XYZ file of C-alpha atoms in Angstrom:
573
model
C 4.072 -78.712 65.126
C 7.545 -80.628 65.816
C 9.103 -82.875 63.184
C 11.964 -84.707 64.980
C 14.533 -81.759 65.867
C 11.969 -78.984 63.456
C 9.461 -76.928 64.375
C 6.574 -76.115 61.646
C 4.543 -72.738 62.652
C 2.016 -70.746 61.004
C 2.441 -67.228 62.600
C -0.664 -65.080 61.410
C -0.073 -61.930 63.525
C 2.957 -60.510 65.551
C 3.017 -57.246 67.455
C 5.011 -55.571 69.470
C 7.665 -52.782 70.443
C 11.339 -52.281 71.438
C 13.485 -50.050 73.087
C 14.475 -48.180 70.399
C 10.691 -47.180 69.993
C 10.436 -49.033 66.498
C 6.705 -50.498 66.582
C 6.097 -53.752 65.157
C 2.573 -53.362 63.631
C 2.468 -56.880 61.917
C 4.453 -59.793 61.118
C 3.417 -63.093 59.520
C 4.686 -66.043 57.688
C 5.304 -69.554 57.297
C 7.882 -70.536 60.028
C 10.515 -73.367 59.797
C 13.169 -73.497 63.100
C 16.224 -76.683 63.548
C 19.386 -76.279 64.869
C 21.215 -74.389 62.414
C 18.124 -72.722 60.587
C 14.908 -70.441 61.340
C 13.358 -70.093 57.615
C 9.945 -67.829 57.361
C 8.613 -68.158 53.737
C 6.025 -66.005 52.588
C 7.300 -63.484 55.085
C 5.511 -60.490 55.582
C 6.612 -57.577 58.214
C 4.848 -53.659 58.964
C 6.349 -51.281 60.666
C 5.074 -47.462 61.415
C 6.831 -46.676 58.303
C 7.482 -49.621 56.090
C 6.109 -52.418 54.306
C 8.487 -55.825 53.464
C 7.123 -58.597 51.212
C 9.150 -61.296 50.837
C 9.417 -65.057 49.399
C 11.645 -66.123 52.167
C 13.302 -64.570 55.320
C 16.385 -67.203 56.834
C 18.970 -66.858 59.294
C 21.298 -69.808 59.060
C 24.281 -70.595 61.922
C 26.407 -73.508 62.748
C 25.430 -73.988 65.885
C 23.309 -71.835 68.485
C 25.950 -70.462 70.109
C 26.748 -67.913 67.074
C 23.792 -66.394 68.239
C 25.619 -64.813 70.990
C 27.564 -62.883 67.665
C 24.596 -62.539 65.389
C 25.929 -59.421 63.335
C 29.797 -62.085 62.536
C 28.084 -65.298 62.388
C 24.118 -65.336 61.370
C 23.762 -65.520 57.739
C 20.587 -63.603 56.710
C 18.736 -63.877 53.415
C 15.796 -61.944 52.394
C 13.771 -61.808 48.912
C 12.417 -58.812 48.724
C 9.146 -58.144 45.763
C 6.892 -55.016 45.921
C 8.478 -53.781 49.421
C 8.847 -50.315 50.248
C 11.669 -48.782 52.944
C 11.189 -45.709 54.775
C 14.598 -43.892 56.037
C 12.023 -43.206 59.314
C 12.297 -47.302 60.277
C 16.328 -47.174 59.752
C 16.205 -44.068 61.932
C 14.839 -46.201 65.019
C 18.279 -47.849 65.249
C 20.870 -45.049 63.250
C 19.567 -41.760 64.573
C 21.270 -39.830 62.184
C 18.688 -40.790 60.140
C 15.688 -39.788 62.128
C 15.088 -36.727 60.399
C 14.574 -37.916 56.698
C 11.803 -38.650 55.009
C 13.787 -40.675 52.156
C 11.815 -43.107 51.392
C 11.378 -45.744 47.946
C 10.357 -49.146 46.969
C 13.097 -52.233 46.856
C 13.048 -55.845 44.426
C 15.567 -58.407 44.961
C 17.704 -60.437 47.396
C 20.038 -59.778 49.882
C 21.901 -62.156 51.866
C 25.003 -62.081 53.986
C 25.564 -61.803 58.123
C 24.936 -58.363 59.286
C 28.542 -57.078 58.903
C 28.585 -57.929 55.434
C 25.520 -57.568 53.158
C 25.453 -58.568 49.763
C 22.604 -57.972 46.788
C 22.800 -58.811 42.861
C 20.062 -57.679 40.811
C 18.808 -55.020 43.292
C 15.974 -52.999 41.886
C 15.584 -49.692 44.094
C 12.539 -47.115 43.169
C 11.700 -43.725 44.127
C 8.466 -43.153 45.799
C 7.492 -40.920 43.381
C 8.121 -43.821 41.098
C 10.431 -41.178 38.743
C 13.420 -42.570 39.597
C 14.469 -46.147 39.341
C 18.622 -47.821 39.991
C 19.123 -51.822 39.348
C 22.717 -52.650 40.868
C 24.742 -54.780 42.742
C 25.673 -53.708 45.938
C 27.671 -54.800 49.009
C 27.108 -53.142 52.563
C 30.059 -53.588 55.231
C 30.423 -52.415 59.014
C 26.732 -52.642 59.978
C 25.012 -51.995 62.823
C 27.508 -49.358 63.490
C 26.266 -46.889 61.267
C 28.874 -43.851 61.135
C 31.323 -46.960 60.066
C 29.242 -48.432 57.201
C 30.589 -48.826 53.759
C 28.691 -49.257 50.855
C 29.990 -50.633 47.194
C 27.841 -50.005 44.525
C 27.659 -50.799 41.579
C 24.317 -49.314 39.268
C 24.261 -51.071 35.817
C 20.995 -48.751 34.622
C 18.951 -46.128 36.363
C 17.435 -43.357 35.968
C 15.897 -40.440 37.189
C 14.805 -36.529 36.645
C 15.876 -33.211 37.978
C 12.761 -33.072 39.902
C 13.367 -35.977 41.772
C 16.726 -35.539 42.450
C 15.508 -32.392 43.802
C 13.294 -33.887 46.427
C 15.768 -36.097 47.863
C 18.265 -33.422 48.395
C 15.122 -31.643 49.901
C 14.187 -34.893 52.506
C 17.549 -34.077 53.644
C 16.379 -30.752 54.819
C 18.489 -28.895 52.045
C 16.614 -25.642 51.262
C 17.432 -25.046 46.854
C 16.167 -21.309 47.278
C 18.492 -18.184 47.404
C 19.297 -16.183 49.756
C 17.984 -12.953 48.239
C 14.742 -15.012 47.401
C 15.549 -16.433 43.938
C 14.336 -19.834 42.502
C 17.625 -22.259 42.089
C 15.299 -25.418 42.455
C 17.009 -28.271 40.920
C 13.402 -28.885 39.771
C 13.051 -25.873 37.308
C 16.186 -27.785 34.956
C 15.270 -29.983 31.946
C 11.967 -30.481 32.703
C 10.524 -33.487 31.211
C 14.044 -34.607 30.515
C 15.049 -38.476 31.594
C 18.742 -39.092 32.662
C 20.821 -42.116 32.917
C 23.406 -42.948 35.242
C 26.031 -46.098 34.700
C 28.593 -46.333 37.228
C 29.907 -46.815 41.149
C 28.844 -45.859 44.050
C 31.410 -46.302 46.912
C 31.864 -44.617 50.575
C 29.239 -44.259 53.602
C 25.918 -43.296 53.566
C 26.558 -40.091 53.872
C 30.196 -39.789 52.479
C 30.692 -41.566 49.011
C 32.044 -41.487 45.508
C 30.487 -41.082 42.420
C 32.146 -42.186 39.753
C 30.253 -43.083 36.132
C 28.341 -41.485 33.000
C 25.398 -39.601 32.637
C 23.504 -39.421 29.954
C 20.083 -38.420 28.208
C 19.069 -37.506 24.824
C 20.106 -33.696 25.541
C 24.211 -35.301 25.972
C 26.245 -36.907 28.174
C 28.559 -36.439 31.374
C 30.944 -37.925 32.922
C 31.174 -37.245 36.817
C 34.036 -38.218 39.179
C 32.512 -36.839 42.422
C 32.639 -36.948 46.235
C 29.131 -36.665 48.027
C 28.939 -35.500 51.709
C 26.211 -34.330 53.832
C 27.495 -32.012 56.065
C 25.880 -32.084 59.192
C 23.825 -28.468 60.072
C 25.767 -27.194 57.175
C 24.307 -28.382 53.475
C 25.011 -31.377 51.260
C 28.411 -31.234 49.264
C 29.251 -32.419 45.979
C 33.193 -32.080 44.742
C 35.528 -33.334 42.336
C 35.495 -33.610 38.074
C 32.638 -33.315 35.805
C 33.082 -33.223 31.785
C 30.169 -32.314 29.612
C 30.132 -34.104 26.302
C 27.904 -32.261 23.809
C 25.510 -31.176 26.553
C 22.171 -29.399 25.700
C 22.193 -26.443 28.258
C 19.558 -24.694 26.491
C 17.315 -27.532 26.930
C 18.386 -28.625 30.239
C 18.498 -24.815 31.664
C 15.366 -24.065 29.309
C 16.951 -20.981 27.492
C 16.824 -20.720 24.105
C 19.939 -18.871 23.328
C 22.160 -21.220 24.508
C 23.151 -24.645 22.836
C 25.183 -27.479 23.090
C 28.455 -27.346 25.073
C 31.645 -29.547 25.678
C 33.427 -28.878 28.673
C 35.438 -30.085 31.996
C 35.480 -28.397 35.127
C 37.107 -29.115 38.601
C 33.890 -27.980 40.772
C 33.015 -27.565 44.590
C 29.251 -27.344 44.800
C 27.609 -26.623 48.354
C 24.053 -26.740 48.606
C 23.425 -25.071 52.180
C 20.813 -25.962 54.570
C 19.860 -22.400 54.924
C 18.986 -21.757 51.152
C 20.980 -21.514 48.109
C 24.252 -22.545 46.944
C 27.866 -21.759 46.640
C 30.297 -22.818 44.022
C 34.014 -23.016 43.598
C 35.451 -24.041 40.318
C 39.328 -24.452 40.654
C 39.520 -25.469 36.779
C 37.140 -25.044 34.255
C 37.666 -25.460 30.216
C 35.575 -24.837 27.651
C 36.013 -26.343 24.093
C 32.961 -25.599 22.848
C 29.440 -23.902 23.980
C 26.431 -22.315 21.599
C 25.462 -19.061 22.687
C 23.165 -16.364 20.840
C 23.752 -17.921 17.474
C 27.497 -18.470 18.147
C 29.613 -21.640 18.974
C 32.651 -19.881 21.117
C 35.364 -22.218 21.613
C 38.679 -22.148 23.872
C 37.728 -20.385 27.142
C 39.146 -21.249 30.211
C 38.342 -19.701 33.777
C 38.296 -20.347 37.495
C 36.449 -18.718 40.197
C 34.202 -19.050 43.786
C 30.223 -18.088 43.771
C 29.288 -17.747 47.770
C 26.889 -15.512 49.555
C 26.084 -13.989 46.159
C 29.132 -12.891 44.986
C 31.236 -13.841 42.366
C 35.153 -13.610 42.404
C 37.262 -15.042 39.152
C 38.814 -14.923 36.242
C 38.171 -16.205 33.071
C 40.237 -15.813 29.490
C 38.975 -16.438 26.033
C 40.915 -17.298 23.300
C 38.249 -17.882 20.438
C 38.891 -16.132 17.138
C 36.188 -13.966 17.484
C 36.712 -13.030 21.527
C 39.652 -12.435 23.036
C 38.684 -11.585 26.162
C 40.190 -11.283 29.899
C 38.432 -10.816 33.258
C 39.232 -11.015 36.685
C 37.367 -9.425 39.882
C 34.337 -9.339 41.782
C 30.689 -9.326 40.859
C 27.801 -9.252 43.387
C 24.519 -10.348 42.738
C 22.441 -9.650 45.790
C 20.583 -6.861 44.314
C 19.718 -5.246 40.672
C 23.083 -4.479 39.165
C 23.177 -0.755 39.619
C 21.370 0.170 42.910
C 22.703 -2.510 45.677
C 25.886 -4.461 44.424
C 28.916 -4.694 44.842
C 31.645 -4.930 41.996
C 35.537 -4.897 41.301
C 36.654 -5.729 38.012
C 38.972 -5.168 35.072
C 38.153 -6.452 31.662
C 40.372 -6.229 28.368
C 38.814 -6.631 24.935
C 41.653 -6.895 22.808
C 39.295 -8.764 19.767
C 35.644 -8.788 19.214
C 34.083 -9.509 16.287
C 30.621 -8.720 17.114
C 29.108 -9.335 13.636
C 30.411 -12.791 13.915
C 29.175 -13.162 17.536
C 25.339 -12.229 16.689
C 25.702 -8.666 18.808
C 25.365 -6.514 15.978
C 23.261 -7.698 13.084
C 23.118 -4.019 11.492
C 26.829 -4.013 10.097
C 28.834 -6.829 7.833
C 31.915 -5.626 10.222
C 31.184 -4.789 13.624
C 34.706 -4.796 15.561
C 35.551 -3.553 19.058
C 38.508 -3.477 21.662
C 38.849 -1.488 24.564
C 40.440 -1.847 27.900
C 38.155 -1.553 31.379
C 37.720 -1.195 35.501
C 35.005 -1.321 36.783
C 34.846 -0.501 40.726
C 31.521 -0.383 43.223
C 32.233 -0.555 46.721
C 30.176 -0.014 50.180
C 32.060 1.102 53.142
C 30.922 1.003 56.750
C 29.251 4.784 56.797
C 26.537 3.288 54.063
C 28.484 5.622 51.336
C 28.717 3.942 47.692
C 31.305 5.159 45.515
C 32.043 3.695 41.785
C 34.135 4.305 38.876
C 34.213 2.994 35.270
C 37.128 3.461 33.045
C 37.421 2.734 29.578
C 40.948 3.433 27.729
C 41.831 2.738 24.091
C 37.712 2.139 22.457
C 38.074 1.508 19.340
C 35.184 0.764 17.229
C 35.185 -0.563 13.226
C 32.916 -1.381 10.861
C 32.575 -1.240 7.145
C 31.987 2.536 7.375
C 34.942 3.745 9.384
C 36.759 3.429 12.439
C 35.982 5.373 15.451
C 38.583 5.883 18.934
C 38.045 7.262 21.792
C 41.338 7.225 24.302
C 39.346 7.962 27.586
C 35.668 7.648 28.997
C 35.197 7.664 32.694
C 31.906 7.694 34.487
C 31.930 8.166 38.481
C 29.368 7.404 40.892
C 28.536 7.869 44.428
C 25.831 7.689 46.921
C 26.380 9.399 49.856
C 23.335 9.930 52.457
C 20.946 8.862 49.687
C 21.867 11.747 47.429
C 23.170 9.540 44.377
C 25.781 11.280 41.865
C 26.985 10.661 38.570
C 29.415 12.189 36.165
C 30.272 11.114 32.859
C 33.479 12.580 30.920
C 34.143 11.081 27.188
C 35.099 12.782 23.973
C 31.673 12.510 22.436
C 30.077 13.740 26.012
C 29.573 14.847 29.309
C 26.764 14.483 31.814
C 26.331 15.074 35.000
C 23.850 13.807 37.649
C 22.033 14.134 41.539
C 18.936 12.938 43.411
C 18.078 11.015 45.706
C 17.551 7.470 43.615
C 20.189 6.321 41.363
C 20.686 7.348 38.250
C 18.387 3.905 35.546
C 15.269 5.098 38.153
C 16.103 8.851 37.722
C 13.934 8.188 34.117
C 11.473 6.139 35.063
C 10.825 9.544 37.871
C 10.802 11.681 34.046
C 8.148 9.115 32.481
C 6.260 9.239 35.953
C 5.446 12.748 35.610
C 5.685 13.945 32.378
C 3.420 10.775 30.900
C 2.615 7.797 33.199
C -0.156 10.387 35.645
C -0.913 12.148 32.515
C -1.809 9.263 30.341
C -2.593 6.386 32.131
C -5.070 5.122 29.971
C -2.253 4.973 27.646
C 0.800 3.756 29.614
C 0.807 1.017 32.023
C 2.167 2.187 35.374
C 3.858 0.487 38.091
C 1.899 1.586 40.986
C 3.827 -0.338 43.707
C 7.217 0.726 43.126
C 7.825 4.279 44.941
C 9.964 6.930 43.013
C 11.057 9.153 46.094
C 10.427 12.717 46.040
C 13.529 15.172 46.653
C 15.512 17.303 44.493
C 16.796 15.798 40.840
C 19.390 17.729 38.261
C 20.180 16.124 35.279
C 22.530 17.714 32.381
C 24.238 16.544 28.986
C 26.172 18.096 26.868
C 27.457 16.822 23.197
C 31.058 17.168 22.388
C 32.250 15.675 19.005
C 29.871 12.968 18.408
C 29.829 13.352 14.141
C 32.127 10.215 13.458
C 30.536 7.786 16.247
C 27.369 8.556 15.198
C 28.016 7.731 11.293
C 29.689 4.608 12.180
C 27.011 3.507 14.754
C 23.991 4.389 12.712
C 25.373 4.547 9.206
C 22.969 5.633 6.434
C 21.076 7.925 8.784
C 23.189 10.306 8.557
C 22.418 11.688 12.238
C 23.829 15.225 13.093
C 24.000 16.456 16.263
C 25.822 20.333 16.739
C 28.534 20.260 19.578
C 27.223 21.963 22.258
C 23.983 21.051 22.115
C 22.739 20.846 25.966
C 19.725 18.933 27.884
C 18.762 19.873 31.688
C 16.583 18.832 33.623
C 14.803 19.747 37.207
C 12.575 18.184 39.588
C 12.123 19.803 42.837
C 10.675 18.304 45.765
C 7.219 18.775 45.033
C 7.576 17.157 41.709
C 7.442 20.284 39.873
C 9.448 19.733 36.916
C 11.292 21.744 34.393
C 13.185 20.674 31.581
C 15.302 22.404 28.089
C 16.690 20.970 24.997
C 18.846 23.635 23.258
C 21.182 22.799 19.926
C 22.180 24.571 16.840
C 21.438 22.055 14.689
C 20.000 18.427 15.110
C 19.747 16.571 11.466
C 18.384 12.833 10.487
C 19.264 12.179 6.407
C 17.832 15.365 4.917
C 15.617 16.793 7.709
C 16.975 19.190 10.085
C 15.982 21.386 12.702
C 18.339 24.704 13.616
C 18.153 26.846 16.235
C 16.197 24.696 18.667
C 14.929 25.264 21.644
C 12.774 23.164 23.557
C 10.920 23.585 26.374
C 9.530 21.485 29.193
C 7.492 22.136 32.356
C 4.842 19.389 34.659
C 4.501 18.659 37.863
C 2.313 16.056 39.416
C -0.667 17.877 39.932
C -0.602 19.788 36.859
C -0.100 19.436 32.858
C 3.030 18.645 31.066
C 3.381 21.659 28.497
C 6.154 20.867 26.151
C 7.003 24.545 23.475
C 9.198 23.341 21.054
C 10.979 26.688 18.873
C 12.724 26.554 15.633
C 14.997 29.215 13.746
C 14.188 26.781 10.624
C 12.178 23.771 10.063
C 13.465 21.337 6.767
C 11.276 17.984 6.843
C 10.177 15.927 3.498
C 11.277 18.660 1.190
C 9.665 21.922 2.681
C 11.442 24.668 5.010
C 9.499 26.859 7.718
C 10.901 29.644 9.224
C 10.638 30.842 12.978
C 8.415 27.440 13.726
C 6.758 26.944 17.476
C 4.774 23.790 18.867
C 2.605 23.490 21.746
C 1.529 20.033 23.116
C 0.069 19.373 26.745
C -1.444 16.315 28.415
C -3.893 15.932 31.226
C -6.329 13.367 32.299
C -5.692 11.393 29.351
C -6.086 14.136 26.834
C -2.939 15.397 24.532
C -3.982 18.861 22.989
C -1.590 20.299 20.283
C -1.136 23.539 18.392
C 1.551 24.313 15.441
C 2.902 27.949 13.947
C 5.115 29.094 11.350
């Protein structure tokens, strides 16, 4: 219907597709079209992906001839309620885009030609409906999409780990480690509910974030640039200071507490899995650990591919404490990393740091390197060093000027010696030397007493040959100190061996001249061990002299074996 120079039109279905493939499923409305106006109220528009409801939809000109330079000189208003967006409609004309799956709901207006958009009062919502923003915003440099700015500013919003997790996953950023280990930004502060205040300002894929987060667990405030990089990962750098921040409730560990802190971060979550981290400044006021509120620790280092390189120095009272090096985490700390490191104790209080409960003084310094390295032939060697222990607590003060311990795995046969003034040991087989006990338990207990023991079935102890020896030196003072009241004796000299052959035939000794706990004792002792996997563990245990709970036997001897989940015992004096 025409009204002098208007036309009145009731459009009740639309369809239709363009070049760029976008499909026009349905579009309806109340239409209104003069000379400088084309007005749809009660506009209504479906895509593949997307839904938009609005009360209006206008393009206003001068004349017709702007037309011919829609993006400079059409005026568009729209007034959006209840509409959802999927990034899959945008894609159609900004393929860069094509590939996400970002998608939320939108309330509000927006007006403005197409080269400068402008929205007050903008109320954006996740999909999942977790996550909400209401801002202002202004969009410039559109339709040309690598050239689009955005200015942003979000009065209230907020949001969870979890969702912020699945939009960094819709942009096809794995949050998994490389060696298989959940780093899900999901798994933090569950049930927790942050809010963000602040600007947003770059392009869509390139922008600032600049504001305050915060929840009931504390606050942060984040200066950050955000960049997806294209087939590499999604990048987040710059400042972030944590203001009395809850890590134990946002990391859900219960040992660790509230924290104050500023770091200077570069955070790269990579498209292939996992993450890597470089923190060119990081300071610590405060942060609750184990009981213990350490304070005045500063550090700087880079986590990639696993591996951690840094230093980090701690002045608190308690801990004074330098390290710098290399620490891998790719595999369980002793069998497959890596690891180059020096670290000097010069103070630790470890009473007053919730390590050791047993002593009202509990005080340690020593001075370490620490060295693991693979080279090209698949040989390991490593090295610990410890100069100038000293250890103090109400009972005494123990030193020790040198322990070294040296390791090496060389065509699977793993070594290890240990040197210090209270022992020596020395070590070979063909696993290292933490699995060379669980191989003991295996057969001397776990097949013997199953019913008894649980037993990992699935992890395989490798047969081969295993030698395992100790001897005591001076270990009278450490042991007073470490255990005091016990008044635990063990004879210099006294010497463990063991033997496994390759048929997991096992023989074992314990012989000392004296081994004492308070007023029992045991002298002359020799014990004996033999199993094997298809047999019984017989364990003969000899005594010169006996002294427990007040009565001494001379020449003693004990028999135990185990098989099939039966322990038989005899006893002689």
């Amino acid at each position: 219907m025409c009204i002098s120079d208007t036309l009145y039109a009731c459009i009740n279905n639309i369809q239709g597709k363009d070049k760029s493939g976008m499909a026009l499923v349905n579009l309806k409305g109340n239409a209104r079209i003069c000379g400088t106006e084309a007005l749809i109220s009660d506009f209504y528009l479906q895509d593949t992906y997307s839904t938009i409801n609005s009360r209006f939809f206008y393009m206003k000109y001068d004349s017709a001839k702007d037309l011919s330079n829609f993006t400079q000189k059409v005026r568009l208003g729209l007034d959006m309620k209840d509409s959802y967006l999927n990034f899959k409609t945008i894609g159609k004309i900004a393929p860069s885009l094509t590939g996400s799956s970002l998608a939320f709901y939108i309330d509000g207006a927006i007006s403005g030609p197409v080269c400068n958009l402008v929205s007050k009062g903008l109320v954006v919502t996740s999909e999942s409906g977790h996550s909400f923003l209401d801002m202002d915003a202004r969009i410039t440099g559109l339709p040309d999409v690598s050239r689009t700015m955005a200015n942003v500013k979000i009065h209230n919003s907020s949001t969870t780990f979890n969702d912020i997790s699945d939009r960094i996953r819709n942009r096809g950023v794995k949050l998994t480690g490389s060696a298989g280990k959940n780093r899900s930004l999901a798994a933090l502060a569950p049930g927790t509910r942050m809010k963000y205040v602040g600007d947003l300002t770059g392009m869509l894929t390139d922008f600032v974030i600049d504001g305050k987060v915060t929840s009931d667990k504390g606050s942060s405030d984040v200066d950050l640039l955000f960049r997806v990089e294209e087939n590499v990962g999604t990048r987040f750098r710059g400042d972030v200071s944590l203001d009395s921040l809850n890590l134990g409730h946002i990391m859900n560990r219960d040992i660790l507490g509230e924290t104050t802190s500023s770091a200077k971060l570069d955070v790269l979550f990579k498209r292939s899995g996992g993450f890597d981290l470089e923190v060119d400044t990081m300071s610590i006021e405060n942060l609750f650990f184990y009981g213990y509120n350490y304070t005045d620790i500063q550090g700087n280092g880079i986590y990639e591919d696993d591996v951690f390189r840094g230093e980090f120095l701690s002045n608190d009272p308690n801990l004074k404490f330098l390290f710098n090096g290399m620490l891998s985490f790719k595999d369980k700390f002793i069998n497959g990393n890596e690891y180059d490191f020096s670290a000097e104790v010069s103070y630790a209080n470890l009473s007053a740091l919730n390590l050791d409960m047993r002593n009202n003084v509990s005080e340690v310094s020593f001075n370490s390197e620490v060295v693991r390295l693979n080279s090209e032939d698949s040989t390991t060697s490593g090295t610990v060093q410890v100069r100038d222990f000293q250890y103090r607590t109400e009972n005494g003060q123990y030193k020790a000027n040198n322990i070294d311990l040296k390791l090496l795995n060389s065509n699977n046969i793993h070594t290890a010696t240990l040197y210090a003034p209270f022992a020596k040991m020395e070590y070979s087989g063909p696993v290292p030397a933490d699995m060379f006990v669980k191989k003991f338990l295996d057969i001397v207990a776990w097949q013997k007493l199953d019913n008894l023991f649980e037993r990992d079935t699935t992890e395989v102890l490798r047969n081969g040959i295993y030698n395992f020896s100790l001897q005591t030196l001076n270990t009278m003072s450490l042991l007073n100190i470490a255990f005091p009241g016990l008044n635990i004796y063990i004879e210099d000299g006294t010497k463990l061996q063991v033997l496994i052959d390759r048929d997991d035939n096992l023989t074992g000794s314990l012989l000392s001249g004296r081994l004492a706990l308070k007023s029992h004792y045991l002298k002359g002792l020799e014990l004996l061990l033999n199993s094997s996997s298809i047999d019984r563990s017989n364990l003969k245990i000899f005594s010169d002299e006996v002294h427990i709970a007040g009565v001494t036997m001379d020449s003693t001897s004990i028999g135990v074996s185990a098989a099939n989940n039966v322990v038989d015992a005899g006893f002689a004096f």
